[in-house]
mmCIF file of C-alpha atoms in Angstrom:
data_model
loop_
_atom_site.group_PDB
_atom_site.id
_atom_site.type_symbol
_atom_site.label_atom_id
_atom_site.label_comp_id
_atom_site.label_asym_id
_atom_site.label_seq_id
_atom_site.Cartn_x
_atom_site.Cartn_y
_atom_site.Cartn_z
ATOM 1 C CA UNK A 1249 16.275 -77.676 182.038
ATOM 2 C CA UNK A 1250 13.016 -79.043 183.181
ATOM 3 C CA UNK A 1251 14.751 -81.563 185.220
ATOM 4 C CA UNK A 1252 16.806 -78.820 186.969
ATOM 5 C CA UNK A 1253 13.579 -76.673 187.272
ATOM 6 C CA UNK A 1254 12.001 -79.611 189.137
ATOM 7 C CA UNK A 1255 14.873 -79.787 191.359
ATOM 8 C CA UNK A 1256 14.982 -76.587 192.227
ATOM 9 C CA UNK A 1257 10.970 -76.836 193.083
ATOM 10 C CA UNK A 1258 11.646 -79.861 195.302
ATOM 11 C CA UNK A 1259 14.711 -78.380 197.248
ATOM 12 C CA UNK A 1260 12.610 -75.094 197.878
ATOM 13 C CA UNK A 1261 9.702 -77.043 199.063
ATOM 14 C CA UNK A 1262 11.702 -79.010 201.453
ATOM 15 C CA UNK A 1263 13.457 -75.871 202.689
ATOM 16 C CA UNK A 1264 9.951 -74.337 203.509
ATOM 17 C CA UNK A 1265 8.793 -77.692 205.377
ATOM 18 C CA UNK A 1266 11.855 -77.540 207.577
ATOM 19 C CA UNK A 1267 11.500 -73.953 208.034
ATOM 20 C CA UNK A 1268 7.940 -74.563 209.379
ATOM 21 C CA UNK A 1269 9.150 -77.357 211.541
ATOM 22 C CA UNK A 1270 11.631 -75.296 213.140
ATOM 23 C CA UNK A 1271 9.100 -72.596 213.951
ATOM 24 C CA UNK A 1272 6.879 -75.110 215.656
ATOM 25 C CA UNK A 1273 10.325 -76.392 217.328
ATOM 26 C CA UNK A 1274 11.258 -72.681 218.515
ATOM 27 C CA UNK A 1275 7.738 -70.841 219.065
ATOM 28 C CA UNK A 1276 9.343 -68.464 221.527
ATOM 29 C CA UNK A 1277 12.368 -67.366 219.260
ATOM 30 C CA UNK A 1278 10.101 -67.042 216.272
ATOM 31 C CA UNK A 1279 7.808 -64.792 217.938
ATOM 32 C CA UNK A 1280 10.621 -62.469 219.227
ATOM 33 C CA UNK A 1281 12.306 -62.418 215.998
ATOM 34 C CA UNK A 1282 8.915 -61.600 214.241
ATOM 35 C CA UNK A 1283 8.355 -58.742 216.779
ATOM 36 C CA UNK A 1284 12.110 -57.651 216.408
ATOM 37 C CA UNK A 1285 11.702 -57.470 212.545
ATOM 38 C CA UNK A 1286 8.335 -55.605 212.934
ATOM 39 C CA UNK A 1287 9.979 -53.160 215.179
ATOM 40 C CA UNK A 1288 12.468 -52.518 212.395
ATOM 41 C CA UNK A 1289 10.026 -52.011 209.823
ATOM 42 C CA UNK A 1290 7.675 -49.949 211.930
ATOM 43 C CA UNK A 1291 10.045 -47.578 213.708
ATOM 44 C CA UNK A 1292 12.758 -47.141 210.882
ATOM 45 C CA UNK A 1293 11.674 -48.299 207.338
ATOM 46 C CA UNK A 1294 8.185 -47.060 207.262
ATOM 47 C CA UNK A 1295 8.630 -43.448 208.310
ATOM 48 C CA UNK A 1296 11.946 -43.284 206.184
ATOM 49 C CA UNK A 1297 10.441 -44.867 202.862
ATOM 50 C CA UNK A 1298 6.612 -44.264 202.532
ATOM 51 C CA UNK A 1299 6.911 -40.443 202.411
ATOM 52 C CA UNK A 1300 9.592 -40.696 199.658
ATOM 53 C CA UNK A 1301 7.640 -43.249 197.910
ATOM 54 C CA UNK A 1302 4.326 -41.175 197.692
ATOM 55 C CA UNK A 1303 6.247 -38.094 196.723
ATOM 56 C CA UNK A 1304 8.236 -39.961 193.962
ATOM 57 C CA UNK A 1305 5.133 -41.172 192.218
ATOM 58 C CA UNK A 1306 3.380 -37.702 192.545
ATOM 59 C CA UNK A 1307 6.634 -36.120 190.979
ATOM 60 C CA UNK A 1308 6.528 -38.554 188.179
ATOM 61 C CA UNK A 1309 2.834 -37.857 187.333
ATOM 62 C CA UNK A 1310 3.366 -34.383 187.443
ATOM 63 C CA UNK A 1311 6.305 -34.464 185.199
ATOM 64 C CA UNK A 1312 8.891 -32.984 187.577
ATOM 65 C CA UNK A 1313 11.320 -36.087 186.835
ATOM 66 C CA UNK A 1314 11.022 -35.297 183.067
ATOM 67 C CA UNK A 1315 11.980 -31.803 184.020
ATOM 68 C CA UNK A 1316 14.977 -32.587 186.275
ATOM 69 C CA UNK A 1317 16.057 -35.519 183.813
ATOM 70 C CA UNK A 1318 16.203 -33.026 180.958
ATOM 71 C CA UNK A 1319 18.536 -30.591 183.213
ATOM 72 C CA UNK A 1320 20.513 -33.561 184.601
ATOM 73 C CA UNK A 1321 21.323 -35.147 181.233
ATOM 74 C CA UNK A 1322 24.683 -33.640 180.591
ATOM 75 C CA UNK A 1323 25.920 -35.338 183.841
ATOM 76 C CA UNK A 1324 24.083 -38.608 184.042
ATOM 77 C CA UNK A 1325 24.874 -39.598 180.422
ATOM 78 C CA UNK A 1326 28.581 -39.168 180.065
ATOM 79 C CA UNK A 1327 29.239 -40.451 183.763
ATOM 80 C CA UNK A 1328 26.750 -43.436 184.270
ATOM 81 C CA UNK A 1329 25.154 -43.877 180.867
ATOM 82 C CA UNK A 1330 21.717 -43.458 182.095
ATOM 83 C CA UNK A 1331 19.243 -40.744 181.364
ATOM 84 C CA UNK A 1332 18.839 -37.653 183.667
ATOM 85 C CA UNK A 1333 16.006 -38.961 185.315
ATOM 86 C CA UNK A 1334 18.505 -41.119 187.123
ATOM 87 C CA UNK A 1335 19.543 -38.421 188.970
ATOM 88 C CA UNK A 1336 16.365 -37.933 190.813
ATOM 89 C CA UNK A 1337 16.568 -41.782 191.518
ATOM 90 C CA UNK A 1338 19.826 -41.315 192.963
ATOM 91 C CA UNK A 1339 18.888 -38.264 195.031
ATOM 92 C CA UNK A 1340 15.542 -40.050 196.374
ATOM 93 C CA UNK A 1341 17.631 -43.108 197.023
ATOM 94 C CA UNK A 1342 20.197 -41.085 199.234
ATOM 95 C CA UNK A 1343 17.339 -39.721 201.252
ATOM 96 C CA UNK A 1344 15.391 -42.959 201.874
ATOM 97 C CA UNK A 1345 17.488 -45.844 201.294
ATOM 98 C CA UNK A 1346 16.844 -49.279 199.808
ATOM 99 C CA UNK A 1347 14.775 -50.365 198.016
ATOM 100 C CA UNK A 1348 13.664 -46.948 196.559
ATOM 101 C CA UNK A 1349 16.030 -46.969 193.764
ATOM 102 C CA UNK A 1350 14.559 -50.181 192.408
ATOM 103 C CA UNK A 1351 10.987 -48.998 192.782
ATOM 104 C CA UNK A 1352 11.676 -45.502 191.065
ATOM 105 C CA UNK A 1353 13.840 -47.410 188.094
ATOM 106 C CA UNK A 1354 10.819 -49.664 187.617
ATOM 107 C CA UNK A 1355 8.614 -46.735 187.365
ATOM 108 C CA UNK A 1356 10.981 -45.189 184.728
ATOM 109 C CA UNK A 1357 10.900 -48.550 182.830
ATOM 110 C CA UNK A 1358 6.899 -48.344 182.693
ATOM 111 C CA UNK A 1359 7.178 -44.655 181.142
ATOM 112 C CA UNK A 1360 9.692 -46.110 178.925
ATOM 113 C CA UNK A 1361 12.334 -43.661 180.037
ATOM 114 C CA UNK A 1362 14.976 -46.292 180.206
ATOM 115 C CA UNK A 1363 16.132 -49.421 178.558
ATOM 116 C CA UNK A 1364 16.729 -52.797 180.215
ATOM 117 C CA UNK A 1365 20.556 -52.181 180.288
ATOM 118 C CA UNK A 1366 20.084 -48.507 181.591
ATOM 119 C CA UNK A 1367 17.722 -49.688 184.277
ATOM 120 C CA UNK A 1368 20.228 -52.332 185.554
ATOM 121 C CA UNK A 1369 22.978 -49.891 185.495
ATOM 122 C CA UNK A 1370 20.635 -47.358 187.483
ATOM 123 C CA UNK A 1371 19.691 -50.019 189.969
ATOM 124 C CA UNK A 1372 23.191 -51.145 190.416
ATOM 125 C CA UNK A 1373 24.390 -47.769 191.982
ATOM 126 C CA UNK A 1374 21.231 -46.299 193.494
ATOM 127 C CA UNK A 1375 20.511 -49.231 195.849
ATOM 128 C CA UNK A 1376 22.218 -47.767 199.035
ATOM 129 C CA UNK A 1377 21.352 -47.255 202.418
ATOM 130 C CA UNK A 1378 20.369 -43.953 203.637
ATOM 131 C CA UNK A 1379 22.338 -41.626 205.883
ATOM 132 C CA UNK A 1380 19.955 -41.540 208.694
ATOM 133 C CA UNK A 1381 20.264 -45.314 209.283
ATOM 134 C CA UNK A 1382 23.833 -45.071 209.089
ATOM 135 C CA UNK A 1383 24.297 -42.234 211.419
ATOM 136 C CA UNK A 1384 21.409 -42.826 213.864
ATOM 137 C CA UNK A 1385 21.303 -46.700 214.168
ATOM 138 C CA UNK A 1386 24.708 -47.953 213.030
ATOM 139 C CA UNK A 1387 26.870 -44.960 214.549
ATOM 140 C CA UNK A 1388 25.228 -43.986 217.643
ATOM 141 C CA UNK A 1389 22.769 -47.087 218.431
ATOM 142 C CA UNK A 1390 25.284 -49.959 217.598
ATOM 143 C CA UNK A 1391 28.765 -48.203 217.753
ATOM 144 C CA UNK A 1392 27.914 -45.797 220.268
ATOM 145 C CA UNK A 1393 30.185 -43.648 218.720
ATOM 146 C CA UNK A 1394 28.799 -40.832 216.300
ATOM 147 C CA UNK A 1395 32.278 -40.196 215.153
ATOM 148 C CA UNK A 1396 32.403 -43.005 212.927
ATOM 149 C CA UNK A 1397 29.502 -41.773 210.862
ATOM 150 C CA UNK A 1398 31.465 -39.406 208.291
ATOM 151 C CA UNK A 1399 33.645 -42.461 207.619
ATOM 152 C CA UNK A 1400 30.660 -44.791 206.907
ATOM 153 C CA UNK A 1401 28.741 -42.218 205.097
ATOM 154 C CA UNK A 1402 31.699 -41.164 202.872
ATOM 155 C CA UNK A 1403 32.829 -44.824 202.139
ATOM 156 C CA UNK A 1404 29.335 -45.988 201.345
ATOM 157 C CA UNK A 1405 28.461 -43.351 198.880
ATOM 158 C CA UNK A 1406 31.983 -43.146 197.268
ATOM 159 C CA UNK A 1407 31.683 -46.708 196.769
ATOM 160 C CA UNK A 1408 28.629 -46.441 195.119
ATOM 161 C CA UNK A 1409 29.738 -43.684 192.923
ATOM 162 C CA UNK A 1410 32.716 -46.165 191.623
ATOM 163 C CA UNK A 1411 30.255 -49.035 191.183
ATOM 164 C CA UNK A 1412 28.241 -46.590 189.069
ATOM 165 C CA UNK A 1413 31.209 -45.864 186.946
ATOM 166 C CA UNK A 1414 32.138 -49.390 186.561
ATOM 167 C CA UNK A 1415 28.537 -50.485 185.662
ATOM 168 C CA UNK A 1416 28.507 -48.098 182.719
ATOM 169 C CA UNK A 1417 30.568 -50.495 180.561
ATOM 170 C CA UNK A 1418 27.536 -53.115 181.397
ATOM 171 C CA UNK A 1419 25.596 -53.734 178.463
ATOM 172 C CA UNK A 1420 27.571 -52.101 175.869
ATOM 173 C CA UNK A 1421 26.980 -54.556 172.926
ATOM 174 C CA UNK A 1422 23.198 -54.589 173.691
ATOM 175 C CA UNK A 1423 22.691 -50.932 174.191
ATOM 176 C CA UNK A 1424 24.279 -50.275 170.701
ATOM 177 C CA UNK A 1425 22.310 -52.819 169.009
ATOM 178 C CA UNK A 1426 18.780 -51.647 170.359
ATOM 179 C CA UNK A 1427 17.652 -47.939 170.554
ATOM 180 C CA UNK A 1428 17.061 -46.248 173.785
ATOM 181 C CA UNK A 1429 13.560 -45.399 174.553
ATOM 182 C CA UNK A 1430 12.980 -41.587 174.551
ATOM 183 C CA UNK A 1431 9.815 -40.025 176.163
ATOM 184 C CA UNK A 1432 7.361 -38.214 173.645
ATOM 185 C CA UNK A 1433 8.869 -35.107 174.624
ATOM 186 C CA UNK A 1434 12.095 -35.619 172.706
ATOM 187 C CA UNK A 1435 10.283 -36.250 169.299
ATOM 188 C CA UNK A 1436 10.079 -32.594 168.730
ATOM 189 C CA UNK A 1437 12.699 -30.585 170.685
ATOM 190 C CA UNK A 1438 11.565 -27.125 171.325
ATOM 191 C CA UNK A 1439 13.860 -23.998 170.446
ATOM 192 C CA UNK A 1440 15.670 -22.238 173.240
ATOM 193 C CA UNK A 1441 17.778 -23.366 176.259
ATOM 194 C CA UNK A 1442 17.944 -26.326 178.401
ATOM 195 C CA UNK A 1443 15.659 -24.740 180.846
ATOM 196 C CA UNK A 1444 12.966 -24.221 178.281
ATOM 197 C CA UNK A 1445 13.382 -27.594 176.859
ATOM 198 C CA UNK A 1446 13.119 -29.011 180.484
ATOM 199 C CA UNK A 1447 9.837 -27.174 180.908
ATOM 200 C CA UNK A 1448 8.372 -28.546 177.770
ATOM 201 C CA UNK A 1449 9.279 -32.083 178.765
ATOM 202 C CA UNK A 1450 7.375 -31.660 181.903
ATOM 203 C CA UNK A 1451 4.627 -30.268 180.228
ATOM 204 C CA UNK A 1452 4.280 -32.996 177.873
ATOM 205 C CA UNK A 1453 4.660 -35.605 180.454
ATOM 206 C CA UNK A 1454 1.785 -34.239 182.397
ATOM 207 C CA UNK A 1455 -0.621 -34.123 179.640
ATOM 208 C CA UNK A 1456 0.546 -37.768 178.655
ATOM 209 C CA UNK A 1457 -0.299 -38.746 182.232
ATOM 210 C CA UNK A 1458 -3.494 -37.074 182.437
ATOM 211 C CA UNK A 1459 -4.731 -38.157 186.001
ATOM 212 C CA UNK A 1460 -6.486 -35.816 188.233
ATOM 213 C CA UNK A 1461 -4.514 -34.793 191.267
ATOM 214 C CA UNK A 1462 -6.964 -36.906 193.488
ATOM 215 C CA UNK A 1463 -6.807 -40.072 191.511
ATOM 216 C CA UNK A 1464 -2.858 -39.525 191.323
ATOM 217 C CA UNK A 1465 -2.667 -39.168 194.859
ATOM 218 C CA UNK A 1466 -4.833 -42.124 195.447
ATOM 219 C CA UNK A 1467 -2.844 -44.473 193.329
ATOM 220 C CA UNK A 1468 0.419 -43.169 194.928
ATOM 221 C CA UNK A 1469 -0.706 -43.969 198.281
ATOM 222 C CA UNK A 1470 -2.075 -47.436 197.286
ATOM 223 C CA UNK A 1471 1.225 -48.581 195.296
ATOM 224 C CA UNK A 1472 3.252 -47.244 198.042
ATOM 225 C CA UNK A 1473 1.489 -49.263 200.758
ATOM 226 C CA UNK A 1474 1.672 -52.262 198.946
ATOM 227 C CA UNK A 1475 5.509 -51.962 198.615
ATOM 228 C CA UNK A 1476 5.974 -50.999 201.977
ATOM 229 C CA UNK A 1477 4.123 -54.067 203.341
ATOM 230 C CA UNK A 1478 6.117 -56.284 201.144
ATOM 231 C CA UNK A 1479 9.217 -54.710 202.422
ATOM 232 C CA UNK A 1480 7.874 -55.269 205.894
ATOM 233 C CA UNK A 1481 6.959 -58.890 205.196
ATOM 234 C CA UNK A 1482 10.317 -59.821 203.714
ATOM 235 C CA UNK A 1483 12.259 -57.950 206.893
ATOM 236 C CA UNK A 1484 9.961 -60.062 209.351
ATOM 237 C CA UNK A 1485 10.602 -63.244 207.341
ATOM 238 C CA UNK A 1486 14.323 -63.227 207.024
ATOM 239 C CA UNK A 1487 14.611 -61.928 210.936
ATOM 240 C CA UNK A 1488 12.616 -65.513 211.655
ATOM 241 C CA UNK A 1489 14.524 -67.531 209.195
ATOM 242 C CA UNK A 1490 18.089 -65.716 210.894
ATOM 243 C CA UNK A 1491 16.888 -66.371 214.299
ATOM 244 C CA UNK A 1492 16.080 -70.122 213.640
ATOM 245 C CA UNK A 1493 19.450 -70.520 211.842
ATOM 246 C CA UNK A 1494 21.024 -69.398 215.067
ATOM 247 C CA UNK A 1495 19.216 -71.507 217.301
ATOM 248 C CA UNK A 1496 19.769 -74.774 215.422
ATOM 249 C CA UNK A 1497 23.607 -74.110 215.046
ATOM 250 C CA UNK A 1498 23.396 -74.126 211.262
ATOM 251 C CA UNK A 1499 25.785 -71.146 210.889
ATOM 252 C CA UNK A 1500 28.483 -72.788 212.578
ATOM 253 C CA UNK A 1501 30.197 -74.098 209.546
ATOM 254 C CA UNK A 1502 29.743 -70.510 208.089
ATOM 255 C CA UNK A 1503 31.250 -68.910 210.974
ATOM 256 C CA UNK A 1504 34.306 -71.107 211.063
ATOM 257 C CA UNK A 1505 35.197 -70.516 207.390
ATOM 258 C CA UNK A 1506 34.819 -66.892 207.735
ATOM 259 C CA UNK A 1507 36.886 -66.916 210.970
ATOM 260 C CA UNK A 1508 39.474 -68.951 208.836
ATOM 261 C CA UNK A 1509 39.399 -66.423 205.863
ATOM 262 C CA UNK A 1510 39.764 -63.393 208.467
ATOM 263 C CA UNK A 1511 42.644 -64.990 210.207
ATOM 264 C CA UNK A 1512 44.448 -65.578 207.128
ATOM 265 C CA UNK A 1513 43.626 -62.033 205.985
ATOM 266 C CA UNK A 1514 45.408 -60.989 209.284
ATOM 267 C CA UNK A 1515 42.064 -59.744 210.494
ATOM 268 C CA UNK A 1516 40.227 -60.055 213.753
ATOM 269 C CA UNK A 1517 38.053 -63.372 213.763
ATOM 270 C CA UNK A 1518 35.704 -61.831 215.858
ATOM 271 C CA UNK A 1519 34.163 -60.160 213.279
ATOM 272 C CA UNK A 1520 32.964 -63.356 211.593
ATOM 273 C CA UNK A 1521 29.447 -62.960 213.422
ATOM 274 C CA UNK A 1522 28.916 -59.431 212.100
ATOM 275 C CA UNK A 1523 29.987 -60.479 208.466
ATOM 276 C CA UNK A 1524 27.845 -63.750 208.547
ATOM 277 C CA UNK A 1525 24.780 -61.944 209.761
ATOM 278 C CA UNK A 1526 24.944 -59.431 207.632
ATOM 279 C CA UNK A 1527 24.773 -61.847 204.480
ATOM 280 C CA UNK A 1528 21.224 -62.485 205.698
ATOM 281 C CA UNK A 1529 20.174 -59.101 207.316
ATOM 282 C CA UNK A 1530 21.850 -55.701 207.380
ATOM 283 C CA UNK A 1531 20.384 -54.394 210.646
ATOM 284 C CA UNK A 1532 21.553 -57.520 212.483
ATOM 285 C CA UNK A 1533 24.915 -57.675 210.584
ATOM 286 C CA UNK A 1534 25.533 -54.038 211.555
ATOM 287 C CA UNK A 1535 24.690 -54.599 215.211
ATOM 288 C CA UNK A 1536 26.673 -57.498 215.597
ATOM 289 C CA UNK A 1537 29.720 -55.669 213.996
ATOM 290 C CA UNK A 1538 29.268 -52.805 216.491
ATOM 291 C CA UNK A 1539 29.299 -54.941 219.389
ATOM 292 C CA UNK A 1540 32.304 -57.471 218.337
ATOM 293 C CA UNK A 1541 34.015 -56.504 221.517
ATOM 294 C CA UNK A 1542 36.671 -53.956 222.796
ATOM 295 C CA UNK A 1543 39.399 -56.074 221.892
ATOM 296 C CA UNK A 1544 38.560 -55.442 218.047
ATOM 297 C CA UNK A 1545 39.878 -52.083 216.616
ATOM 298 C CA UNK A 1546 37.217 -49.822 215.774
ATOM 299 C CA UNK A 1547 38.664 -49.283 212.278
ATOM 300 C CA UNK A 1548 37.912 -52.981 211.623
ATOM 301 C CA UNK A 1549 34.655 -52.910 212.971
ATOM 302 C CA UNK A 1550 33.760 -49.924 210.885
ATOM 303 C CA UNK A 1551 35.006 -51.791 207.756
ATOM 304 C CA UNK A 1552 32.715 -54.780 208.701
ATOM 305 C CA UNK A 1553 29.905 -52.404 209.046
ATOM 306 C CA UNK A 1554 30.515 -50.589 205.550
ATOM 307 C CA UNK A 1555 30.515 -54.396 204.047
ATOM 308 C CA UNK A 1556 27.174 -55.155 205.546
ATOM 309 C CA UNK A 1557 25.627 -51.850 204.447
ATOM 310 C CA UNK A 1558 26.910 -52.181 201.080
ATOM 311 C CA UNK A 1559 25.866 -55.765 200.714
ATOM 312 C CA UNK A 1560 22.410 -55.165 202.042
ATOM 313 C CA UNK A 1561 21.639 -58.447 203.031
ATOM 314 C CA UNK A 1562 19.374 -61.370 201.595
ATOM 315 C CA UNK A 1563 16.411 -59.343 202.824
ATOM 316 C CA UNK A 1564 16.976 -56.444 200.784
ATOM 317 C CA UNK A 1565 18.093 -58.593 197.705
ATOM 318 C CA UNK A 1566 14.525 -60.170 198.023
ATOM 319 C CA UNK A 1567 12.991 -56.815 197.960
ATOM 320 C CA UNK A 1568 15.055 -55.716 194.900
ATOM 321 C CA UNK A 1569 14.003 -59.104 193.179
ATOM 322 C CA UNK A 1570 10.306 -58.564 193.935
ATOM 323 C CA UNK A 1571 10.513 -55.138 192.350
ATOM 324 C CA UNK A 1572 12.350 -56.286 189.035
ATOM 325 C CA UNK A 1573 10.267 -59.136 188.731
ATOM 326 C CA UNK A 1574 7.596 -57.006 187.027
ATOM 327 C CA UNK A 1575 10.241 -55.667 184.402
ATOM 328 C CA UNK A 1576 12.884 -57.347 181.930
ATOM 329 C CA UNK A 1577 15.562 -56.079 184.138
ATOM 330 C CA UNK A 1578 17.674 -58.986 185.508
ATOM 331 C CA UNK A 1579 18.807 -59.794 189.201
ATOM 332 C CA UNK A 1580 22.518 -60.727 187.954
ATOM 333 C CA UNK A 1581 23.876 -57.340 187.437
ATOM 334 C CA UNK A 1582 22.528 -56.198 190.558
ATOM 335 C CA UNK A 1583 24.090 -59.124 192.421
ATOM 336 C CA UNK A 1584 27.420 -58.439 190.777
ATOM 337 C CA UNK A 1585 27.092 -54.594 191.803
ATOM 338 C CA UNK A 1586 26.331 -55.361 195.318
ATOM 339 C CA UNK A 1587 29.476 -57.810 195.756
ATOM 340 C CA UNK A 1588 31.573 -55.155 194.257
ATOM 341 C CA UNK A 1589 30.098 -52.469 196.192
ATOM 342 C CA UNK A 1590 30.548 -54.741 199.434
ATOM 343 C CA UNK A 1591 34.260 -55.142 198.648
ATOM 344 C CA UNK A 1592 34.967 -51.558 197.882
ATOM 345 C CA UNK A 1593 33.439 -49.857 200.697
ATOM 346 C CA UNK A 1594 35.582 -51.607 203.541
ATOM 347 C CA UNK A 1595 38.831 -50.828 201.647
ATOM 348 C CA UNK A 1596 37.548 -46.953 201.393
ATOM 349 C CA UNK A 1597 36.962 -47.274 205.197
ATOM 350 C CA UNK A 1598 40.527 -48.337 205.627
ATOM 351 C CA UNK A 1599 41.765 -45.537 203.455
ATOM 352 C CA UNK A 1600 39.678 -42.771 204.846
ATOM 353 C CA UNK A 1601 40.194 -43.534 208.345
ATOM 354 C CA UNK A 1602 43.317 -41.764 208.925
ATOM 355 C CA UNK A 1603 42.251 -38.453 207.195
ATOM 356 C CA UNK A 1604 38.798 -38.500 208.647
ATOM 357 C CA UNK A 1605 39.651 -39.684 212.238
ATOM 358 C CA UNK A 1606 42.910 -38.822 212.808
ATOM 359 C CA UNK A 1607 46.284 -40.828 212.865
ATOM 360 C CA UNK A 1608 45.705 -41.288 216.791
ATOM 361 C CA UNK A 1609 42.804 -43.455 215.803
ATOM 362 C CA UNK A 1610 44.613 -45.913 213.668
ATOM 363 C CA UNK A 1611 44.325 -48.739 214.209
ATOM 364 C CA UNK A 1612 43.569 -49.496 217.980
ATOM 365 C CA UNK A 1613 41.041 -47.307 218.990
ATOM 366 C CA UNK A 1614 37.810 -48.660 220.307
ATOM 367 C CA UNK A 1615 34.784 -46.919 221.991
ATOM 368 C CA UNK A 1616 35.027 -46.186 225.523
ATOM 369 C CA UNK A 1617 32.309 -45.832 228.315
ATOM 370 C CA UNK A 1618 33.953 -42.754 229.598
ATOM 371 C CA UNK A 1619 33.127 -40.846 226.516
ATOM 372 C CA UNK A 1620 29.890 -38.853 226.572
ATOM 373 C CA UNK A 1621 29.127 -39.899 223.033
ATOM 374 C CA UNK A 1622 29.530 -43.528 223.974
ATOM 375 C CA UNK A 1623 26.416 -43.489 226.308
ATOM 376 C CA UNK A 1624 24.255 -41.856 223.514
ATOM 377 C CA UNK A 1625 21.123 -44.161 222.781
ATOM 378 C CA UNK A 1626 19.256 -43.891 219.527
ATOM 379 C CA UNK A 1627 15.845 -43.966 219.521
ATOM 380 C CA UNK A 1628 14.144 -43.081 215.881
ATOM 381 C CA UNK A 1629 12.084 -40.037 215.549
ATOM 382 C CA UNK A 1630 9.754 -40.224 212.655
ATOM 383 C CA UNK A 1631 9.457 -36.467 212.302
ATOM 384 C CA UNK A 1632 13.107 -36.076 212.458
ATOM 385 C CA UNK A 1633 13.651 -38.731 209.932
ATOM 386 C CA UNK A 1634 11.230 -37.256 207.460
ATOM 387 C CA UNK A 1635 13.007 -33.741 207.691
ATOM 388 C CA UNK A 1636 16.512 -34.981 207.479
ATOM 389 C CA UNK A 1637 15.553 -37.203 204.505
ATOM 390 C CA UNK A 1638 13.744 -34.039 202.536
ATOM 391 C CA UNK A 1639 17.148 -31.953 203.570
ATOM 392 C CA UNK A 1640 19.323 -34.728 201.886
ATOM 393 C CA UNK A 1641 17.150 -34.897 198.924
ATOM 394 C CA UNK A 1642 17.277 -31.258 198.182
ATOM 395 C CA UNK A 1643 20.951 -31.131 199.076
ATOM 396 C CA UNK A 1644 21.863 -33.967 196.549
ATOM 397 C CA UNK A 1645 19.436 -32.449 193.783
ATOM 398 C CA UNK A 1646 21.092 -28.874 194.045
ATOM 399 C CA UNK A 1647 24.635 -30.458 193.895
ATOM 400 C CA UNK A 1648 23.619 -32.677 190.851
ATOM 401 C CA UNK A 1649 22.151 -29.740 189.004
ATOM 402 C CA UNK A 1650 24.987 -27.565 189.932
ATOM 403 C CA UNK A 1651 27.501 -29.944 188.173
ATOM 404 C CA UNK A 1652 25.236 -30.684 185.379
ATOM 405 C CA UNK A 1653 24.883 -26.894 184.660
ATOM 406 C CA UNK A 1654 28.762 -26.445 185.007
ATOM 407 C CA UNK A 1655 29.526 -29.483 182.453
ATOM 408 C CA UNK A 1656 26.698 -27.970 180.056
ATOM 409 C CA UNK A 1657 28.505 -24.589 180.218
ATOM 410 C CA UNK A 1658 32.125 -26.182 179.894
ATOM 411 C CA UNK A 1659 31.377 -28.770 177.176
ATOM 412 C CA UNK A 1660 28.186 -27.712 175.316
ATOM 413 C CA UNK A 1661 26.814 -30.523 172.890
ATOM 414 C CA UNK A 1662 29.369 -32.940 174.076
ATOM 415 C CA UNK A 1663 27.244 -35.626 175.753
ATOM 416 C CA UNK A 1664 25.116 -38.419 174.350
ATOM 417 C CA UNK A 1665 21.702 -37.821 173.859
#
């Protein structure tokens, strides 16, 4: 064990030294890649993540998450074997994208609202891209065709739902042997309906927190800034690393292997650049998939983009690992879930393409410059992104509350606590 650890340490050190040498060898390319990564962080990630990170911490401090968790328990427990507060995590993740789901799950762990296995299940299906990025950046900016947005969004979140159902079987033996942690509000259940219980849970959570609003706001902003800076640093780092790999031709073997695999599966080999790029960085992979060429059918470009969006890229994986490092939750289940998500989403694109795009779009449609939509240029607008994000957050929460109430009425008392 010690020998393997030393070998890993030596290999990482050598890789970092090689990376430093390449940065000196390609200074201009390193600079442009850094600026590109910084632009992605400032224009897209910062406005779409930061407000929701601050808001989620405030809602946790005021007990709103405990309130929603009690109401959503009849839905989230039977479906995904996670507490009802996981519904809030899913809604915020839909509105702001990765890595918000992992951040909120880690906070639920800190408050002893989830076990390790429940947290791993929750991170597995709440780590997803946000519809703002899929519609604006990918569909309009990279594909120049907003008509592919419904297919990308539907396949991405349907695959996430399927992953959640599959991951409910994760940790069955461990969860049966270790009791699930419960919040203090569950020790004495108040009389009355579920709404009264939710209010009681919110009150006890607020009393247990005890921080004044000013202190709570300061800590929420400080914690969110630390996370958003880590996210930005990782985006810039992987942008530089990917550019250096491209400049040195180190990805040639991986490109050839991917092309051979695509040819064997009777798929366009031109998609190899998008798929390989998406293994490292989601934005670069989606951009390469959208620009694969007019000879490649649009349906296959969309399937490649769905793969990239669901896998997330090593940059997102590094963000999740940095967040989970402060908890006992493991990276392995998350990696397995990402792989399953990345395999299911392209298949759903192929299945949904006909119903959503029309049979005339199968399989040889490609974007044309004569279309008015094709000439659209995506320029991120922070106010629009925040407004759209809050609309998504409210819509998902209302939908989850509706189904939770419906299930509680149809099957009262038939869900696990």
